[in-house]
XYZ file of C-alpha atoms in Angstrom:
518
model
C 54.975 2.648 -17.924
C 51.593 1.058 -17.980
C 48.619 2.370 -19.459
C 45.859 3.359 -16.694
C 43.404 4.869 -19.510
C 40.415 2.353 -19.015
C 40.142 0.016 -21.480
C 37.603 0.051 -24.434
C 35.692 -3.119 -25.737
C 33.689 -2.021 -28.980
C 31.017 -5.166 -29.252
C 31.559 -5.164 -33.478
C 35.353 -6.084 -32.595
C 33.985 -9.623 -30.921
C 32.003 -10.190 -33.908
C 28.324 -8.430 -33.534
C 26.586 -7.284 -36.592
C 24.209 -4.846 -35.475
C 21.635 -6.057 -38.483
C 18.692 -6.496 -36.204
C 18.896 -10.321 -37.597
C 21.906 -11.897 -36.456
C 22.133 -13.287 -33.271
C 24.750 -11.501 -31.445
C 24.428 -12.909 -28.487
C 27.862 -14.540 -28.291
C 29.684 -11.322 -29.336
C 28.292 -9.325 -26.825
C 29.001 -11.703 -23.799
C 32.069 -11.739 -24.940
C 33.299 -8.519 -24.915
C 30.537 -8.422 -21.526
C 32.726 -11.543 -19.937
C 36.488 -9.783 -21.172
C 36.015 -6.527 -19.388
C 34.373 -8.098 -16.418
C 38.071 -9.376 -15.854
C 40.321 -6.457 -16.148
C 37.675 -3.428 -16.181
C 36.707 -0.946 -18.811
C 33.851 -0.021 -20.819
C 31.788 -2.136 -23.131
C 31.230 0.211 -26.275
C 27.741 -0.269 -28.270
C 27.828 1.597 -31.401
C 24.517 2.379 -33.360
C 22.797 -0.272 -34.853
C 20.307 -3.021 -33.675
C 21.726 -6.019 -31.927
C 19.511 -8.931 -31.425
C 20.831 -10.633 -28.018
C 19.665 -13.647 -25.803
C 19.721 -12.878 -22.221
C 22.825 -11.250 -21.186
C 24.836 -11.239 -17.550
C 27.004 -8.286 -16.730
C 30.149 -8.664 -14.105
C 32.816 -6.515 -11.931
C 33.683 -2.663 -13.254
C 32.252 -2.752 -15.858
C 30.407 0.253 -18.144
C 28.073 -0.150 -21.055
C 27.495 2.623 -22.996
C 25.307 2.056 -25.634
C 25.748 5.107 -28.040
C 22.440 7.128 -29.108
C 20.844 5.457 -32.267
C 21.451 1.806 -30.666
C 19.624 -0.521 -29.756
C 19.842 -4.098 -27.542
C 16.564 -5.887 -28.625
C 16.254 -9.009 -26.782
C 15.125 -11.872 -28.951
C 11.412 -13.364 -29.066
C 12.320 -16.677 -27.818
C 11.297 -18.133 -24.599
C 13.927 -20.991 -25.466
C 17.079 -18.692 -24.960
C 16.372 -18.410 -21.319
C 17.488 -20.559 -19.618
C 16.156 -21.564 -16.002
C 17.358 -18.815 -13.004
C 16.895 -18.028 -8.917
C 15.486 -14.673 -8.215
C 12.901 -12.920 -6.599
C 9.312 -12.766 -8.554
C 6.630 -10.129 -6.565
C 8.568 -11.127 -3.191
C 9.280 -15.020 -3.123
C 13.042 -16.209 -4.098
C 11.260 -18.522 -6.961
C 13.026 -20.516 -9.951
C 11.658 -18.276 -13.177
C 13.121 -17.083 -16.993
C 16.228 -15.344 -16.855
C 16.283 -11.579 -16.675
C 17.087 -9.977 -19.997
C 19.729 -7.965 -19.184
C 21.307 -9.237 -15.804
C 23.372 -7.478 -13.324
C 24.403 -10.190 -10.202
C 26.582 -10.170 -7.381
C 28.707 -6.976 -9.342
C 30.163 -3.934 -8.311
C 31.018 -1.229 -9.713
C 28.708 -0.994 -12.811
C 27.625 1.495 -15.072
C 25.077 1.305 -18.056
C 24.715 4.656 -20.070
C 24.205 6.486 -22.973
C 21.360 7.410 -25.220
C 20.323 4.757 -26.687
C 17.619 1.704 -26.475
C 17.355 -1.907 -24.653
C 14.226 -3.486 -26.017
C 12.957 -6.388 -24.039
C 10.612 -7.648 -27.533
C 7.678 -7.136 -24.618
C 4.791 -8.308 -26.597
C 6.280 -11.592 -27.466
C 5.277 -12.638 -23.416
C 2.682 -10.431 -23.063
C 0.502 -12.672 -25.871
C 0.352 -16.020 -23.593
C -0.606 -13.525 -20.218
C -4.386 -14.419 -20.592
C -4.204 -18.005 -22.101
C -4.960 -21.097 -20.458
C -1.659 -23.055 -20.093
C -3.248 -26.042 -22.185
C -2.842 -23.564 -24.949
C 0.979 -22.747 -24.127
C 3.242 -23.713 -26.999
C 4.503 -27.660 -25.924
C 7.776 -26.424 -24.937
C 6.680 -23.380 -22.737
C 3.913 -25.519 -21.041
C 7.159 -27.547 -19.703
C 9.304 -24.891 -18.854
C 5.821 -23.819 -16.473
C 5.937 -27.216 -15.312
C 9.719 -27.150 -14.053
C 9.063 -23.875 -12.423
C 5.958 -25.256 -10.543
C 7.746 -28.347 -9.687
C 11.008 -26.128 -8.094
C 8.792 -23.757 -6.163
C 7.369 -24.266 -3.391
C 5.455 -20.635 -3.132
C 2.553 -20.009 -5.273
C -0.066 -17.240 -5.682
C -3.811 -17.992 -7.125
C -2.190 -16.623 -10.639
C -0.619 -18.368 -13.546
C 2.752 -19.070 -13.239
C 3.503 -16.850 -15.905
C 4.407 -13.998 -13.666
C 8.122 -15.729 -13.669
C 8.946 -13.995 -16.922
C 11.923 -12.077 -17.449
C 12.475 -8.376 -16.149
C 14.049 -5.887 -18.569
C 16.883 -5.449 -16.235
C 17.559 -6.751 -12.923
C 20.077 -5.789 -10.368
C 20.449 -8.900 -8.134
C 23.041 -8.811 -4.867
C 24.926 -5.893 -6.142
C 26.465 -2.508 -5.074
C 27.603 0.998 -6.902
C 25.659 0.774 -9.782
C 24.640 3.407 -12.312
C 22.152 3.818 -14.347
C 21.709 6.930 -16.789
C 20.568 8.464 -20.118
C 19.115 5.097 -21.766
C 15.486 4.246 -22.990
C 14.569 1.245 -21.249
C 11.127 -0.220 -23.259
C 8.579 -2.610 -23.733
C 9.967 -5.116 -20.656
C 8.341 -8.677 -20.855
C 7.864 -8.562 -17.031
C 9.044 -5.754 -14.723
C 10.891 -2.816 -16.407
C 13.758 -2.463 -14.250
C 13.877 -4.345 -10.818
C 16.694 -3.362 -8.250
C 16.683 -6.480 -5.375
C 19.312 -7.228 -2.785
C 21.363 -4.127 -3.790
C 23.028 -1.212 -2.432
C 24.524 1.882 -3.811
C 22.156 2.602 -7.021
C 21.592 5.416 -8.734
C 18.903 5.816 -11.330
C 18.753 9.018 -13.067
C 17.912 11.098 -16.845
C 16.394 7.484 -17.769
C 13.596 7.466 -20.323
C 11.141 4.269 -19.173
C 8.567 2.923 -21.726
C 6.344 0.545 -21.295
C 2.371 0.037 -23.418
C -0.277 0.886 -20.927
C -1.638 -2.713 -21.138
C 1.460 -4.536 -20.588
C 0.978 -7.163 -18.100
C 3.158 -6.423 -14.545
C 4.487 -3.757 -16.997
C 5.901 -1.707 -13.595
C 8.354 0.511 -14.541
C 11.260 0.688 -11.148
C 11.007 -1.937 -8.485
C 13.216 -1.215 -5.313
C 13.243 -4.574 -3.583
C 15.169 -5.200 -0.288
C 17.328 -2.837 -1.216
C 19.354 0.538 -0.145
C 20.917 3.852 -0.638
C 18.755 3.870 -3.921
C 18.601 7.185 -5.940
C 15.789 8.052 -8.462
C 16.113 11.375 -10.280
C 15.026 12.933 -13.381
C 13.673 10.110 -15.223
C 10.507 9.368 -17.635
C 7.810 6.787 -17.129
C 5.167 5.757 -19.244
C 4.472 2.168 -17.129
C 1.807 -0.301 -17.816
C 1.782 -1.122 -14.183
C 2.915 1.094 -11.015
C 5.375 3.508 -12.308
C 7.697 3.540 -9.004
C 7.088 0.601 -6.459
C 8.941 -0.120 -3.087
C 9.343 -3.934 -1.938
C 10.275 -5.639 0.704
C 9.343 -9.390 0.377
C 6.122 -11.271 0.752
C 4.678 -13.025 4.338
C 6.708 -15.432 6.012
C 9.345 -15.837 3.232
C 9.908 -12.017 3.469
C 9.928 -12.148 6.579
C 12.251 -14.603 6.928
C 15.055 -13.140 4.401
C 14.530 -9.962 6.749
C 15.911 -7.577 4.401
C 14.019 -4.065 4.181
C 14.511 -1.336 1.910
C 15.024 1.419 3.113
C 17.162 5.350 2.754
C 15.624 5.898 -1.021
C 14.975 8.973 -2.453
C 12.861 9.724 -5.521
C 13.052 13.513 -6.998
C 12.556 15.501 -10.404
C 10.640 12.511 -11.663
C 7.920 12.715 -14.476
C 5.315 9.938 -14.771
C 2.899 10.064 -17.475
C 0.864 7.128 -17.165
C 0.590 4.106 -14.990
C -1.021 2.513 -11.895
C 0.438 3.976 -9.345
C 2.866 7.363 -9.449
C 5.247 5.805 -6.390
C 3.870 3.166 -4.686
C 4.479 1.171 -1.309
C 3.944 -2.603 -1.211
C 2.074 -4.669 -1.586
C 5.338 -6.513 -0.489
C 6.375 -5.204 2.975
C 7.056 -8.010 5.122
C 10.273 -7.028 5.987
C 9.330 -3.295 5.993
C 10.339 -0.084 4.239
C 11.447 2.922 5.966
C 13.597 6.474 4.996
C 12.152 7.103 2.049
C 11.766 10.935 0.613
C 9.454 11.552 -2.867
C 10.374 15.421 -3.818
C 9.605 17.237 -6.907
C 7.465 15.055 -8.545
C 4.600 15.394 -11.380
C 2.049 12.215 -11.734
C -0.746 12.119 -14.538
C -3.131 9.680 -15.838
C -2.289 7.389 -12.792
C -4.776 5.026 -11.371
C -3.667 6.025 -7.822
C -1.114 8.750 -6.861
C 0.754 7.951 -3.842
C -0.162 4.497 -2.228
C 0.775 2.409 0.112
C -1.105 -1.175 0.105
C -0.764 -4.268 2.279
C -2.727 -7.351 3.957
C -2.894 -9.058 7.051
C -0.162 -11.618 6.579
C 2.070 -9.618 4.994
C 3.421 -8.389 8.073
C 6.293 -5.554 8.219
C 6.578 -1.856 9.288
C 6.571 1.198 6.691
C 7.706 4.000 8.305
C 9.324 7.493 7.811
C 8.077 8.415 4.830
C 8.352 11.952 3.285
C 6.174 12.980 0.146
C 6.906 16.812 -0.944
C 6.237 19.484 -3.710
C 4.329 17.190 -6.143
C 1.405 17.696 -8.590
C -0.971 15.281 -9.638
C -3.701 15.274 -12.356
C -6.105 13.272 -13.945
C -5.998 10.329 -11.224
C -8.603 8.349 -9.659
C -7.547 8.349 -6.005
C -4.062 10.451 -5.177
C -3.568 9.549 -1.447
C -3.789 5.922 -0.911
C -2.966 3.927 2.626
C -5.163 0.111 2.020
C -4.314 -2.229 4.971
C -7.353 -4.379 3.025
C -5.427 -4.971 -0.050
C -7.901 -7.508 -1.914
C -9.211 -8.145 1.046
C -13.064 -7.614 3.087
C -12.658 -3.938 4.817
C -15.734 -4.681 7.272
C -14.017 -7.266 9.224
C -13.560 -8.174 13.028
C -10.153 -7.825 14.620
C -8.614 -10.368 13.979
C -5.284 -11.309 16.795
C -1.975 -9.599 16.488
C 1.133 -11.534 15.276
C 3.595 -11.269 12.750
C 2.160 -11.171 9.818
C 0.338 -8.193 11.086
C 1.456 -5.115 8.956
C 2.038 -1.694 10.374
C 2.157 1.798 8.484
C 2.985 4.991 10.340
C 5.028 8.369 10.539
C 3.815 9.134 6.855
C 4.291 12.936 5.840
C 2.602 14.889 2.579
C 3.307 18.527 2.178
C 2.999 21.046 -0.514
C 0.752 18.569 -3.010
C -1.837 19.385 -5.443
C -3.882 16.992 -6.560
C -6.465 18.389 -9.797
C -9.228 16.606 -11.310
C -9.447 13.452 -9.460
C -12.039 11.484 -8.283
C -11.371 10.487 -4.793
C -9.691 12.794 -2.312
C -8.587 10.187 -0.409
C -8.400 6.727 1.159
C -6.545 6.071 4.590
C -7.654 1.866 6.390
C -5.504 0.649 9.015
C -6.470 -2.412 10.789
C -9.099 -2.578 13.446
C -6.333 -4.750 15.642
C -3.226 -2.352 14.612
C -4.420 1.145 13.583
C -1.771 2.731 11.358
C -0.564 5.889 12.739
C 1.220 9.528 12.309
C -0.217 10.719 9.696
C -0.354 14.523 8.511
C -0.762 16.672 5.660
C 0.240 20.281 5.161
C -0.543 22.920 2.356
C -2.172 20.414 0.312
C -4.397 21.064 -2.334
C -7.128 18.081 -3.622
C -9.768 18.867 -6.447
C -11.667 16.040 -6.196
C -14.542 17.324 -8.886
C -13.960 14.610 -11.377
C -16.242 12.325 -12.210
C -16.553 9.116 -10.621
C -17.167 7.513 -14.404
C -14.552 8.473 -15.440
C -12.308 5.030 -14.913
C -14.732 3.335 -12.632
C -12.013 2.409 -10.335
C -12.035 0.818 -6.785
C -9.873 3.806 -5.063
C -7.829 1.524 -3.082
C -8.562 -2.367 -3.877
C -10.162 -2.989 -0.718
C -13.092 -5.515 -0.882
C -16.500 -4.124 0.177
C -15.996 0.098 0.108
C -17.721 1.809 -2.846
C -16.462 4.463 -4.820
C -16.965 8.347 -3.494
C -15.479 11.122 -3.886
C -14.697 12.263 -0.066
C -11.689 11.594 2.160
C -12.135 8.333 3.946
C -10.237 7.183 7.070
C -10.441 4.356 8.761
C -8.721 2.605 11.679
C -6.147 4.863 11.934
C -5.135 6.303 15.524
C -4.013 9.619 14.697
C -4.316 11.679 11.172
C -3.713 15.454 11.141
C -4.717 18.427 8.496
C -2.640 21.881 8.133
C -4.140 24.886 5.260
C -5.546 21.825 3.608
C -8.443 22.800 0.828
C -10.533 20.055 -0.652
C -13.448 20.240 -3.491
C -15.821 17.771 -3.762
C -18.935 17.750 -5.540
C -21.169 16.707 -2.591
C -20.769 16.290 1.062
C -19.362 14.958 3.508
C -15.558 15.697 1.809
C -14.390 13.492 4.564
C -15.388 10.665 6.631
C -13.513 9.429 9.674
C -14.582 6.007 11.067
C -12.853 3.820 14.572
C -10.354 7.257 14.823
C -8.226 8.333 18.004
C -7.554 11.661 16.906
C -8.546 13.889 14.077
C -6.728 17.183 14.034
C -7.976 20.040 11.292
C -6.294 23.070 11.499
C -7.160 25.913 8.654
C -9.156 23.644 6.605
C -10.884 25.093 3.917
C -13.920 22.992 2.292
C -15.207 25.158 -0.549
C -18.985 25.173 -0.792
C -19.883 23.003 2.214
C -22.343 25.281 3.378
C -24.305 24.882 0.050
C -25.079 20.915 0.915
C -27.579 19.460 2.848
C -25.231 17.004 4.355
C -22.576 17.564 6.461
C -19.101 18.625 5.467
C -17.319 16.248 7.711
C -18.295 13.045 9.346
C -16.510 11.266 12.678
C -18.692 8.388 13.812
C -16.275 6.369 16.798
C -13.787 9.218 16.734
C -12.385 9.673 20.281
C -11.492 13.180 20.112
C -11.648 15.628 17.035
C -9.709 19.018 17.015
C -10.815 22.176 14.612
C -8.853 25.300 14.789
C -8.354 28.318 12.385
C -11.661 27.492 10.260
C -14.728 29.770 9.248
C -18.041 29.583 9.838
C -20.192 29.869 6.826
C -22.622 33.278 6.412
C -25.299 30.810 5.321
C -26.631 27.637 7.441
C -25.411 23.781 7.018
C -23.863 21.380 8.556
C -20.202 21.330 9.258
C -19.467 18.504 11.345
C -21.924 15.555 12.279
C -20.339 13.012 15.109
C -21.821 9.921 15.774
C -21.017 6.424 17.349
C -20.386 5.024 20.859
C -16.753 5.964 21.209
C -16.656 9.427 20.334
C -16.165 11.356 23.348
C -14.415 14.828 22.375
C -14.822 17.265 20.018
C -12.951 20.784 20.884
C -12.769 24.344 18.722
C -10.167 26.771 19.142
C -8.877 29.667 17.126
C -12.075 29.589 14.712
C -13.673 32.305 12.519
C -17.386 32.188 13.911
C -18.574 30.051 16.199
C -18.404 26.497 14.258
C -20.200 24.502 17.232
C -23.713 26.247 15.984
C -23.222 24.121 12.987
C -22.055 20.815 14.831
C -24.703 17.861 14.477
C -24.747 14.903 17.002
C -26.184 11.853 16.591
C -28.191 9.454 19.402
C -25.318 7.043 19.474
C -23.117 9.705 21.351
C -23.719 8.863 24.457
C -20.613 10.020 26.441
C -19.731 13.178 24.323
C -17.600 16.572 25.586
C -18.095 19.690 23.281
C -16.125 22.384 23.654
């Protein structure tokens, strides 16, 4: 009778030393390549393996045992030349460090450690390729020559991710540490079918496109329980960059993020800036984010094109973060600019859903800039909590990377043709706590800004609104100003359901020329 146990390839059987000196490269392709062809588990006992670039096949498991660890060697020269996708362009670049292409069926798991030797990379990040090593400068040169698609940065960006899941479905990922990545930490593209979960993510908070998950063009994608310490964005969704992207026409899209801690990085889950060819079904539950530049944020350009879409953030908490709610159509780019026409490349954000989030010590409630020719759309927020009392000094950051808008620390909204707020409290340290610019419709229903009353400026600002709704707030016991409208376009401003009559405290400016209060 044959055996149907799975079989059981221990990597010290095909010759690896686990030293931390020794090359085992060979040893553990090997046993990688043998199990590939008949299925089983690749066993990883503890030790330290030093490996070249490795490429895992077909049904197979790795389970690298706690008190191991893969440390990928510190040696440009033992990666070779591959295709892939660098920050949304197929592009010619240095072989991943731990590869998973066109596989099924694979697991990694465990408790123990794949090093990517991080800072090896990170040291030529800054330098001027004249002062690349010989050898590197003409491995830069190749990749220039073989791509056709370049961005106004080094080259240098084509360095290896950690791990890569490339044109693959049913794969697993759980219990490892994944750490100090010489490019992206782990970077899911053309896949379906993967689960991420109980992984432990570590990367230095100055490491160079040090992201810690990338979902790119892919699917069915499940985040859970894991640990991120990320030099970069912590949790980023892709889709491809401008006409390329478009082109390969491969969203991503039904992901689900939950029960996931991130301690440190530039963004806690973040959209784009990679969406031409969109992202849509995605659900963020359950989350914590601190010491993150931004919180949630979604970021694109005009010529990105794509549509992000159904988009579901839930039961999170965020501290200690510079700007939590994030939605930048002006990524690096001027936010006072004319329309400009529709076409393609024209992005599009909408049906975008926060609920029970609290946001503590930050420094700006909020930034929200469609595009004067598209307004992004569908936006609402319920039973969410922002403590924006923090002080702007405190990382001097641009909330959103948009060219020309200065730091603050009120709600801004811009270009946007519907946003709506649901028992929503907000602190700020001065007025307004939110400014709405070139608005359809602003809905506010049981707002509560504390203080307001105490400013001399006004708690909320529309200028070129066309219609404002307040319902269920109070009127203060004291005077100020609770809403000031202003600008040619705004033409309806209605209470209903209020505590006190709230249109004694209503300013108008002289630009209103066509303006129903009621």
């Amino acid at each position: 009778m044959a055996d149907s146990q799975p079989r059981r390839y221990d990597i010290r059987e095909f010759g690896a030393t686990g030293n931390g000196e020794t090359r085992d490269t060979d040893a553990i392709q090997n046993a990688l390549e043998e199990c590939a062809g008949s299925g089983g588990t690749v066993f990883v006992p503890p030790g330290e393996y030093l490996t070249g670039p490795l490429q895992v096949g077909d049904r197979t498991t790795i389970r690298i045992e706690n008190g191991a660890t893969i440390r990928f060697v510190e040696d440009y020269t033992a990666f070779p030349t591959v295709e892939s996708r660098w920050e949304g362009w197929d592009q010619f670049g240095f072989h991943p460090c731990l590869h998973v292409a066109n596989a099924s069926n694979v697991e990694i798991t465990g408790r123990g450690t794949i090093d990517g030797s991080g800072e090896h990379w990170w040291q030529f990040r800054g330098l001027p390729e004249e002062e690349y090593p010989d050898d590197l400068r003409e491995r830069i040169a190749e990749f220039d020559e073989r791509n056709d698609l370049q961005d106004d940065v080094s080259s240098f960006t084509l360095r290896p991710p950690l791990l890569q899941i490339y044109e693959s479905e049913n794969v697993s990922i759980s219990g490892v540490t994944l750490k100090n990545s010489p490019f992206w930490n782990t970077h899911v593209v053309y896949s379906e079918d993967v689960t991420i979960t109980d992984v432990r993510i570590e990367n230095p908070a100055d490491a160079p496109n040090g992201d810690g998950i990338d979902i790119d063009s892919s699917s069915y994608v499940r985040i859970s329980d894991t640990f991120i310490n990320a030099g970069d964005d912590a949790i980023c969704i892709k889709s491809g960059k401008d006409e390329q992207g478009r082109e390969v026409a491969r969203p991503a899209h039904n992901i689900t993020v939950t029960n996931c801690t991130v301690k440190h990085g530039h963004g806690g889950v973040v959209i784009g800036s990679e969406t031409a060819a969109g992202v849509h079904d995605v659900t963020v539950s359950n989350c914590t984010f601190t010491d993150t530049d931004r919180g949630i944020r979604i970021k694109s350009q005009r010529g990105r094109g794509g549509v992000v879409e159904d988009l579901h953030f839930d039961t999170i908490v965020m501290r200690r973060i510079a700007c939590p709610f994030v939605v930048n159509g002006y990524y690096f780019t001027p936010i006072d600019s004319d329309p400009e026409p529709v076409d393609e490349g024209t992005p599009m954000v909408r049906n975008v859903h926060f609920h029970n989030i609290t946001a503590r010590d930050v420094e700006s409630a909020g930034f929200f800039a469609g595009l004067p020719e598209r307004r992004f759309e569908g936006f609402t927020f319920d039973n969410v909590h922002i403590d924006a009392t923090r002080s702007l000094e405190a990382t001097n950051l641009d909330p959103a990377m948009a060219d020309g808008y200065d730091q603050r620390h009120r709600f801004f909204c811009k270009s946007v043709a519907d946003i709506s707020f649901s028992d929503v409290r907000i602190q700020t340290p001065d007025n307004p706590a939110f400014r709405f610019e070139e608005t359809d419709l602003v809905s506010i229903d049981g707002l509560e800004i504390e203080d307001w009353a105490s400013n001399t400026d006004p708690a909320i600002e529309v200028d070129s609104v066309e219609e404002t709704r307040v319902r269920d707030c109070s009127a203060p016991e004291q005077t100020g100003t609770f809403l000031e409208v202003d600008g040619p376009d705004t033409r309806r401003v209605s209470f209903a359901g209020n505590h006190g009559d709230l249109q004694e405290y209503v300013d108008i400016g002289t630009e209103c020329e066509d303006l129903t209060l009621e």
